[in-house]
PDB file of N, CA, C and O in Angstrom:
ATOM      1  N   UNK A 570       4.940   9.436   3.467  1.00  0.00           N
ATOM      2  CA  UNK A 570       3.686   9.963   3.908  1.00  0.00           C
ATOM      3  C   UNK A 570       3.911  11.416   4.268  1.00  0.00           C
ATOM      4  O   UNK A 570       4.898  11.761   4.927  1.00  0.00           O
ATOM      5  N   UNK A 571       3.007  12.263   3.821  1.00  0.00           N
ATOM      6  CA  UNK A 571       3.109  13.702   4.066  1.00  0.00           C
ATOM      7  C   UNK A 571       1.748  14.261   4.477  1.00  0.00           C
ATOM      8  O   UNK A 571       0.715  13.622   4.274  1.00  0.00           O
ATOM      9  N   UNK A 572       1.780  15.460   5.032  1.00  0.00           N
ATOM     10  CA  UNK A 572       0.562  16.170   5.385  1.00  0.00           C
ATOM     11  C   UNK A 572       0.436  17.470   4.597  1.00  0.00           C
ATOM     12  O   UNK A 572      -0.645  18.028   4.490  1.00  0.00           O
ATOM     13  N   UNK A 573       1.527  17.909   4.037  1.00  0.00           N
ATOM     14  CA  UNK A 573       1.591  19.214   3.377  1.00  0.00           C
ATOM     15  C   UNK A 573       1.459  19.076   1.856  1.00  0.00           C
ATOM     16  O   UNK A 573       2.191  18.292   1.241  1.00  0.00           O
ATOM     17  N   UNK A 574       0.558  19.820   1.229  1.00  0.00           N
ATOM     18  CA  UNK A 574       0.414  19.747  -0.230  1.00  0.00           C
ATOM     19  C   UNK A 574       1.685  20.128  -0.991  1.00  0.00           C
ATOM     20  O   UNK A 574       1.998  19.513  -2.010  1.00  0.00           O
ATOM     21  N   UNK A 575       2.420  21.103  -0.507  1.00  0.00           N
ATOM     22  CA  UNK A 575       3.658  21.491  -1.183  1.00  0.00           C
ATOM     23  C   UNK A 575       4.693  20.371  -1.090  1.00  0.00           C
ATOM     24  O   UNK A 575       5.373  20.056  -2.069  1.00  0.00           O
ATOM     25  N   UNK A 576       4.782  19.751   0.075  1.00  0.00           N
ATOM     26  CA  UNK A 576       5.703  18.613   0.238  1.00  0.00           C
ATOM     27  C   UNK A 576       5.311  17.473  -0.703  1.00  0.00           C
ATOM     28  O   UNK A 576       6.164  16.856  -1.335  1.00  0.00           O
ATOM     29  N   UNK A 577       4.008  17.214  -0.784  1.00  0.00           N
ATOM     30  CA  UNK A 577       3.539  16.137  -1.664  1.00  0.00           C
ATOM     31  C   UNK A 577       3.908  16.422  -3.109  1.00  0.00           C
ATOM     32  O   UNK A 577       4.420  15.558  -3.820  1.00  0.00           O
ATOM     33  N   UNK A 578       3.668  17.629  -3.544  1.00  0.00           N
ATOM     34  CA  UNK A 578       3.981  17.996  -4.925  1.00  0.00           C
ATOM     35  C   UNK A 578       5.471  17.867  -5.188  1.00  0.00           C
ATOM     36  O   UNK A 578       5.880  17.305  -6.207  1.00  0.00           O
ATOM     37  N   UNK A 579       6.292  18.388  -4.289  1.00  0.00           N
ATOM     38  CA  UNK A 579       7.745  18.309  -4.485  1.00  0.00           C
ATOM     39  C   UNK A 579       8.237  16.868  -4.500  1.00  0.00           C
ATOM     40  O   UNK A 579       9.068  16.506  -5.332  1.00  0.00           O
ATOM     41  N   UNK A 580       7.749  16.049  -3.598  1.00  0.00           N
ATOM     42  CA  UNK A 580       8.228  14.670  -3.522  1.00  0.00           C
ATOM     43  C   UNK A 580       7.636  13.780  -4.610  1.00  0.00           C
ATOM     44  O   UNK A 580       8.300  12.878  -5.111  1.00  0.00           O
ATOM     45  N   UNK A 581       6.398  14.023  -4.982  1.00  0.00           N
ATOM     46  CA  UNK A 581       5.720  13.189  -5.978  1.00  0.00           C
ATOM     47  C   UNK A 581       6.122  13.580  -7.401  1.00  0.00           C
ATOM     48  O   UNK A 581       6.546  12.742  -8.186  1.00  0.00           O
ATOM     49  N   UNK A 582       6.018  14.832  -7.727  1.00  0.00           N
ATOM     50  CA  UNK A 582       6.249  15.283  -9.103  1.00  0.00           C
ATOM     51  C   UNK A 582       7.725  15.340  -9.474  1.00  0.00           C
ATOM     52  O   UNK A 582       8.084  15.072 -10.625  1.00  0.00           O
ATOM     53  N   UNK A 583       8.573  15.673  -8.556  1.00  0.00           N
ATOM     54  CA  UNK A 583      10.003  15.824  -8.872  1.00  0.00           C
ATOM     55  C   UNK A 583      10.668  14.500  -9.224  1.00  0.00           C
ATOM     56  O   UNK A 583      11.709  14.489  -9.863  1.00  0.00           O
ATOM     57  N   UNK A 584      10.079  13.404  -8.819  1.00  0.00           N
ATOM     58  CA  UNK A 584      10.667  12.103  -9.147  1.00  0.00           C
ATOM     59  C   UNK A 584      10.690  11.870 -10.651  1.00  0.00           C
ATOM     60  O   UNK A 584      11.619  11.248 -11.167  1.00  0.00           O
ATOM     61  N   UNK A 585       9.698  12.374 -11.344  1.00  0.00           N
ATOM     62  CA  UNK A 585       9.656  12.243 -12.804  1.00  0.00           C
ATOM     63  C   UNK A 585      10.807  13.026 -13.425  1.00  0.00           C
ATOM     64  O   UNK A 585      11.471  12.548 -14.336  1.00  0.00           O
ATOM     65  N   UNK A 586      11.061  14.224 -12.904  1.00  0.00           N
ATOM     66  CA  UNK A 586      12.158  15.040 -13.422  1.00  0.00           C
ATOM     67  C   UNK A 586      13.514  14.401 -13.153  1.00  0.00           C
ATOM     68  O   UNK A 586      14.448  14.558 -13.928  1.00  0.00           O
ATOM     69  N   UNK A 587      13.614  13.656 -12.044  1.00  0.00           N
ATOM     70  CA  UNK A 587      14.876  13.017 -11.682  1.00  0.00           C
ATOM     71  C   UNK A 587      15.107  11.733 -12.468  1.00  0.00           C
ATOM     72  O   UNK A 587      16.190  11.167 -12.442  1.00  0.00           O
ATOM     73  N   UNK A 588      14.081  11.255 -13.162  1.00  0.00           N
ATOM     74  CA  UNK A 588      14.157  10.048 -13.994  1.00  0.00           C
ATOM     75  C   UNK A 588      14.692   8.857 -13.193  1.00  0.00           C
ATOM     76  O   UNK A 588      15.627   8.170 -13.605  1.00  0.00           O
ATOM     77  N   UNK A 589      14.072   8.619 -12.045  1.00  0.00           N
ATOM     78  CA  UNK A 589      14.461   7.498 -11.196  1.00  0.00           C
ATOM     79  C   UNK A 589      14.059   6.178 -11.839  1.00  0.00           C
ATOM     80  O   UNK A 589      13.026   6.081 -12.495  1.00  0.00           O
ATOM     81  N   UNK A 590      14.865   5.156 -11.611  1.00  0.00           N
ATOM     82  CA  UNK A 590      14.538   3.829 -12.147  1.00  0.00           C
ATOM     83  C   UNK A 590      13.276   3.279 -11.499  1.00  0.00           C
ATOM     84  O   UNK A 590      12.440   2.680 -12.160  1.00  0.00           O
ATOM     85  N   UNK A 591      13.132   3.477 -10.189  1.00  0.00           N
ATOM     86  CA  UNK A 591      11.956   3.021  -9.460  1.00  0.00           C
ATOM     87  C   UNK A 591      11.422   4.156  -8.591  1.00  0.00           C
ATOM     88  O   UNK A 591      11.877   4.332  -7.458  1.00  0.00           O
ATOM     89  N   UNK A 592      10.481   4.929  -9.087  1.00  0.00           N
ATOM     90  CA  UNK A 592       9.929   6.019  -8.270  1.00  0.00           C
ATOM     91  C   UNK A 592       9.168   5.477  -7.061  1.00  0.00           C
ATOM     92  O   UNK A 592       8.603   4.382  -7.112  1.00  0.00           O
ATOM     93  N   UNK A 593       9.189   6.228  -5.984  1.00  0.00           N
ATOM     94  CA  UNK A 593       8.533   5.837  -4.742  1.00  0.00           C
ATOM     95  C   UNK A 593       7.208   6.588  -4.607  1.00  0.00           C
ATOM     96  O   UNK A 593       7.187   7.820  -4.687  1.00  0.00           O
ATOM     97  N   UNK A 594       6.109   5.876  -4.403  1.00  0.00           N
ATOM     98  CA  UNK A 594       4.830   6.563  -4.203  1.00  0.00           C
ATOM     99  C   UNK A 594       4.858   7.412  -2.924  1.00  0.00           C
ATOM    100  O   UNK A 594       5.403   6.995  -1.904  1.00  0.00           O
ATOM    101  N   UNK A 595       4.283   8.581  -3.007  1.00  0.00           N
ATOM    102  CA  UNK A 595       4.160   9.486  -1.867  1.00  0.00           C
ATOM    103  C   UNK A 595       2.672   9.610  -1.571  1.00  0.00           C
ATOM    104  O   UNK A 595       1.877   9.917  -2.459  1.00  0.00           O
ATOM    105  N   UNK A 596       2.289   9.386  -0.328  1.00  0.00           N
ATOM    106  CA  UNK A 596       0.884   9.408   0.057  1.00  0.00           C
ATOM    107  C   UNK A 596       0.624  10.466   1.113  1.00  0.00           C
ATOM    108  O   UNK A 596       1.486  10.734   1.949  1.00  0.00           O
ATOM    109  N   UNK A 597      -0.560  11.040   1.061  1.00  0.00           N
ATOM    110  CA  UNK A 597      -1.020  11.879   2.167  1.00  0.00           C
ATOM    111  C   UNK A 597      -1.392  10.964   3.324  1.00  0.00           C
ATOM    112  O   UNK A 597      -1.882   9.846   3.113  1.00  0.00           O
ATOM    113  N   UNK A 598      -1.196  11.436   4.545  1.00  0.00           N
ATOM    114  CA  UNK A 598      -1.553  10.611   5.695  1.00  0.00           C
ATOM    115  C   UNK A 598      -3.042  10.294   5.694  1.00  0.00           C
ATOM    116  O   UNK A 598      -3.463   9.227   6.155  1.00  0.00           O
ATOM    117  N   UNK A 599      -3.848  11.170   5.140  1.00  0.00           N
ATOM    118  CA  UNK A 599      -5.289  10.930   5.095  1.00  0.00           C
ATOM    119  C   UNK A 599      -5.640   9.791   4.141  1.00  0.00           C
ATOM    120  O   UNK A 599      -6.629   9.090   4.350  1.00  0.00           O
ATOM    121  N   UNK A 600      -4.835   9.587   3.093  1.00  0.00           N
ATOM    122  CA  UNK A 600      -5.068   8.464   2.194  1.00  0.00           C
ATOM    123  C   UNK A 600      -4.830   7.144   2.931  1.00  0.00           C
ATOM    124  O   UNK A 600      -5.609   6.207   2.795  1.00  0.00           O
ATOM    125  N   UNK A 601      -3.761   7.090   3.713  1.00  0.00           N
ATOM    126  CA  UNK A 601      -3.495   5.877   4.484  1.00  0.00           C
ATOM    127  C   UNK A 601      -4.523   5.677   5.581  1.00  0.00           C
ATOM    128  O   UNK A 601      -4.910   4.548   5.879  1.00  0.00           O
ATOM    129  N   UNK A 602      -4.979   6.768   6.184  1.00  0.00           N
ATOM    130  CA  UNK A 602      -6.023   6.655   7.203  1.00  0.00           C
ATOM    131  C   UNK A 602      -7.296   6.074   6.604  1.00  0.00           C
ATOM    132  O   UNK A 602      -7.950   5.230   7.221  1.00  0.00           O
ATOM    133  N   UNK A 603      -7.650   6.514   5.405  1.00  0.00           N
ATOM    134  CA  UNK A 603      -8.854   6.000   4.744  1.00  0.00           C
ATOM    135  C   UNK A 603      -8.750   4.499   4.549  1.00  0.00           C
ATOM    136  O   UNK A 603      -9.706   3.759   4.820  1.00  0.00           O
ATOM    137  N   UNK A 604      -7.589   4.024   4.112  1.00  0.00           N
ATOM    138  CA  UNK A 604      -7.397   2.587   3.911  1.00  0.00           C
ATOM    139  C   UNK A 604      -7.418   1.849   5.247  1.00  0.00           C
ATOM    140  O   UNK A 604      -8.010   0.779   5.364  1.00  0.00           O
ATOM    141  N   UNK A 605      -6.791   2.433   6.269  1.00  0.00           N
ATOM    142  CA  UNK A 605      -6.755   1.806   7.592  1.00  0.00           C
ATOM    143  C   UNK A 605      -8.148   1.700   8.205  1.00  0.00           C
ATOM    144  O   UNK A 605      -8.440   0.768   8.951  1.00  0.00           O
ATOM    145  N   UNK A 606      -9.004   2.649   7.877  1.00  0.00           N
ATOM    146  CA  UNK A 606     -10.374   2.640   8.400  1.00  0.00           C
ATOM    147  C   UNK A 606     -11.302   1.747   7.581  1.00  0.00           C
ATOM    148  O   UNK A 606     -12.490   1.662   7.870  1.00  0.00           O
ATOM    149  N   UNK A 607     -10.767   1.118   6.550  1.00  0.00           N
ATOM    150  CA  UNK A 607     -11.557   0.171   5.773  1.00  0.00           C
ATOM    151  C   UNK A 607     -12.353   0.780   4.634  1.00  0.00           C
ATOM    152  O   UNK A 607     -13.194   0.103   4.043  1.00  0.00           O
ATOM    153  N   UNK A 608     -12.083   2.032   4.306  1.00  0.00           N
ATOM    154  CA  UNK A 608     -12.767   2.637   3.166  1.00  0.00           C
ATOM    155  C   UNK A 608     -12.207   2.064   1.872  1.00  0.00           C
ATOM    156  O   UNK A 608     -11.051   1.642   1.816  1.00  0.00           O
ATOM    157  N   UNK A 609     -12.995   2.042   0.813  1.00  0.00           N
ATOM    158  CA  UNK A 609     -12.486   1.511  -0.460  1.00  0.00           C
ATOM    159  C   UNK A 609     -11.359   2.390  -1.008  1.00  0.00           C
ATOM    160  O   UNK A 609     -11.292   3.589  -0.731  1.00  0.00           O
ATOM    161  N   UNK A 610     -10.486   1.774  -1.786  1.00  0.00           N
ATOM    162  CA  UNK A 610      -9.341   2.496  -2.364  1.00  0.00           C
ATOM    163  C   UNK A 610      -9.795   3.708  -3.169  1.00  0.00           C
ATOM    164  O   UNK A 610      -9.120   4.738  -3.189  1.00  0.00           O
ATOM    165  N   UNK A 611     -10.953   3.605  -3.807  1.00  0.00           N
ATOM    166  CA  UNK A 611     -11.462   4.737  -4.599  1.00  0.00           C
ATOM    167  C   UNK A 611     -11.716   5.952  -3.707  1.00  0.00           C
ATOM    168  O   UNK A 611     -11.511   7.084  -4.123  1.00  0.00           O
ATOM    169  N   UNK A 612     -12.137   5.732  -2.471  1.00  0.00           N
ATOM    170  CA  UNK A 612     -12.386   6.824  -1.534  1.00  0.00           C
ATOM    171  C   UNK A 612     -11.104   7.542  -1.126  1.00  0.00           C
ATOM    172  O   UNK A 612     -11.131   8.713  -0.766  1.00  0.00           O
ATOM    173  N   UNK A 613      -9.986   6.826  -1.177  1.00  0.00           N
ATOM    174  CA  UNK A 613      -8.693   7.422  -0.817  1.00  0.00           C
ATOM    175  C   UNK A 613      -8.107   8.236  -1.970  1.00  0.00           C
ATOM    176  O   UNK A 613      -7.071   8.860  -1.817  1.00  0.00           O
ATOM    177  N   UNK A 614      -8.757   8.232  -3.113  1.00  0.00           N
ATOM    178  CA  UNK A 614      -8.367   9.004  -4.302  1.00  0.00           C
ATOM    179  C   UNK A 614      -6.919   8.708  -4.703  1.00  0.00           C
ATOM    180  O   UNK A 614      -6.168   9.613  -5.053  1.00  0.00           O
ATOM    181  N   UNK A 615      -6.543   7.449  -4.645  1.00  0.00           N
ATOM    182  CA  UNK A 615      -5.176   7.052  -4.973  1.00  0.00           C
ATOM    183  C   UNK A 615      -4.843   7.283  -6.441  1.00  0.00           C
ATOM    184  O   UNK A 615      -3.678   7.479  -6.799  1.00  0.00           O
ATOM    185  N   UNK A 616      -5.848   7.271  -7.293  1.00  0.00           N
ATOM    186  CA  UNK A 616      -5.618   7.457  -8.728  1.00  0.00           C
ATOM    187  C   UNK A 616      -5.188   8.881  -9.081  1.00  0.00           C
ATOM    188  O   UNK A 616      -4.740   9.133 -10.185  1.00  0.00           O
ATOM    189  N   UNK A 617      -5.287   9.810  -8.143  1.00  0.00           N
ATOM    190  CA  UNK A 617      -4.903  11.201  -8.395  1.00  0.00           C
ATOM    191  C   UNK A 617      -3.421  11.467  -8.160  1.00  0.00           C
ATOM    192  O   UNK A 617      -2.913  12.502  -8.558  1.00  0.00           O
ATOM    193  N   UNK A 618      -2.719  10.546  -7.510  1.00  0.00           N
ATOM    194  CA  UNK A 618      -1.291  10.737  -7.261  1.00  0.00           C
ATOM    195  C   UNK A 618      -0.529  10.661  -8.574  1.00  0.00           C
ATOM    196  O   UNK A 618      -0.912   9.922  -9.483  1.00  0.00           O
ATOM    197  N   UNK A 619       0.563  11.395  -8.677  1.00  0.00           N
ATOM    198  CA  UNK A 619       1.364  11.381  -9.902  1.00  0.00           C
ATOM    199  C   UNK A 619       2.065  10.033 -10.044  1.00  0.00           C
ATOM    200  O   UNK A 619       1.995   9.400 -11.083  1.00  0.00           O
ATOM    201  N   UNK A 620       2.749   9.600  -8.985  1.00  0.00           N
ATOM    202  CA  UNK A 620       3.335   8.252  -8.945  1.00  0.00           C
ATOM    203  C   UNK A 620       2.252   7.350  -8.367  1.00  0.00           C
ATOM    204  O   UNK A 620       1.883   7.481  -7.206  1.00  0.00           O
ATOM    205  N   UNK A 621       1.732   6.458  -9.170  1.00  0.00           N
ATOM    206  CA  UNK A 621       0.599   5.620  -8.772  1.00  0.00           C
ATOM    207  C   UNK A 621       0.987   4.683  -7.621  1.00  0.00           C
ATOM    208  O   UNK A 621       1.836   3.807  -7.790  1.00  0.00           O
ATOM    209  N   UNK A 622       0.369   4.843  -6.445  1.00  0.00           N
ATOM    210  CA  UNK A 622       0.714   3.987  -5.313  1.00  0.00           C
ATOM    211  C   UNK A 622      -0.019   2.642  -5.314  1.00  0.00           C
ATOM    212  O   UNK A 622       0.311   1.756  -4.539  1.00  0.00           O
ATOM    213  N   UNK A 623      -1.008   2.471  -6.183  1.00  0.00           N
ATOM    214  CA  UNK A 623      -1.845   1.272  -6.146  1.00  0.00           C
ATOM    215  C   UNK A 623      -1.085  -0.032  -6.382  1.00  0.00           C
ATOM    216  O   UNK A 623      -1.348  -1.011  -5.673  1.00  0.00           O
ATOM    217  N   UNK A 624      -0.118  -0.094  -7.315  1.00  0.00           N
ATOM    218  CA  UNK A 624       0.611  -1.360  -7.464  1.00  0.00           C
ATOM    219  C   UNK A 624       1.359  -1.762  -6.182  1.00  0.00           C
ATOM    220  O   UNK A 624       1.324  -2.928  -5.790  1.00  0.00           O
ATOM    221  N   UNK A 625       2.001  -0.821  -5.532  1.00  0.00           N
ATOM    222  CA  UNK A 625       2.725  -1.121  -4.296  1.00  0.00           C
ATOM    223  C   UNK A 625       1.769  -1.526  -3.180  1.00  0.00           C
ATOM    224  O   UNK A 625       2.007  -2.507  -2.468  1.00  0.00           O
ATOM    225  N   UNK A 626       0.665  -0.798  -3.037  1.00  0.00           N
ATOM    226  CA  UNK A 626      -0.302  -1.121  -1.996  1.00  0.00           C
ATOM    227  C   UNK A 626      -0.955  -2.481  -2.244  1.00  0.00           C
ATOM    228  O   UNK A 626      -1.215  -3.235  -1.302  1.00  0.00           O
ATOM    229  N   UNK A 627      -1.197  -2.811  -3.502  1.00  0.00           N
ATOM    230  CA  UNK A 627      -1.757  -4.131  -3.831  1.00  0.00           C
ATOM    231  C   UNK A 627      -0.744  -5.229  -3.530  1.00  0.00           C
ATOM    232  O   UNK A 627      -1.098  -6.283  -2.993  1.00  0.00           O
ATOM    233  N   UNK A 628       0.523  -4.975  -3.840  1.00  0.00           N
ATOM    234  CA  UNK A 628       1.582  -5.949  -3.554  1.00  0.00           C
ATOM    235  C   UNK A 628       1.695  -6.221  -2.055  1.00  0.00           C
ATOM    236  O   UNK A 628       1.946  -7.353  -1.639  1.00  0.00           O
ATOM    237  N   UNK A 629       1.470  -5.198  -1.241  1.00  0.00           N
ATOM    238  CA  UNK A 629       1.556  -5.328   0.214  1.00  0.00           C
ATOM    239  C   UNK A 629       0.254  -5.823   0.828  1.00  0.00           C
ATOM    240  O   UNK A 629       0.154  -5.985   2.043  1.00  0.00           O
ATOM    241  N   UNK A 630      -0.765  -6.033  -0.007  1.00  0.00           N
ATOM    242  CA  UNK A 630      -2.045  -6.546   0.480  1.00  0.00           C
ATOM    243  C   UNK A 630      -2.921  -5.504   1.165  1.00  0.00           C
ATOM    244  O   UNK A 630      -3.851  -5.841   1.884  1.00  0.00           O
ATOM    245  N   UNK A 631      -2.637  -4.226   0.908  1.00  0.00           N
ATOM    246  CA  UNK A 631      -3.411  -3.160   1.535  1.00  0.00           C
ATOM    247  C   UNK A 631      -4.657  -2.793   0.749  1.00  0.00           C
ATOM    248  O   UNK A 631      -5.584  -2.207   1.284  1.00  0.00           O
ATOM    249  N   UNK A 632      -4.652  -3.117  -0.543  1.00  0.00           N
ATOM    250  CA  UNK A 632      -5.828  -2.911  -1.400  1.00  0.00           C
ATOM    251  C   UNK A 632      -5.965  -4.150  -2.288  1.00  0.00           C
ATOM    252  O   UNK A 632      -5.030  -4.945  -2.404  1.00  0.00           O
ATOM    253  N   UNK A 633      -7.109  -4.268  -2.931  1.00  0.00           N
ATOM    254  CA  UNK A 633      -7.339  -5.386  -3.840  1.00  0.00           C
ATOM    255  C   UNK A 633      -6.410  -5.247  -5.051  1.00  0.00           C
ATOM    256  O   UNK A 633      -6.122  -4.123  -5.488  1.00  0.00           O
ATOM    257  N   UNK A 634      -5.949  -6.360  -5.615  1.00  0.00           N
ATOM    258  CA  UNK A 634      -5.096  -6.294  -6.808  1.00  0.00           C
ATOM    259  C   UNK A 634      -5.793  -5.558  -7.948  1.00  0.00           C
ATOM    260  O   UNK A 634      -7.014  -5.605  -8.078  1.00  0.00           O
ATOM    261  N   UNK A 635      -5.003  -4.892  -8.746  1.00  0.00           N
ATOM    262  CA  UNK A 635      -5.553  -4.115  -9.877  1.00  0.00           C
ATOM    263  C   UNK A 635      -5.997  -5.023 -10.986  1.00  0.00           C
ATOM    264  O   UNK A 635      -5.532  -6.034 -11.262  1.00  0.00           O
TER     265      UNK A 635
END
């Protein structure tokens, strides 16, 4: 979880360059706040992240399954 756009870009986008076997989703704290407040996943704009966090969040029961 990050608050800084530069941190998000470095942590999210660089994982592709590192060719990790299992990349880790990086979320803005506001995205998690939106989910915690009961807003729909679409409102949290999760589809805009480079590493898609939706499969992990669905696995943890934080959003509806894809």
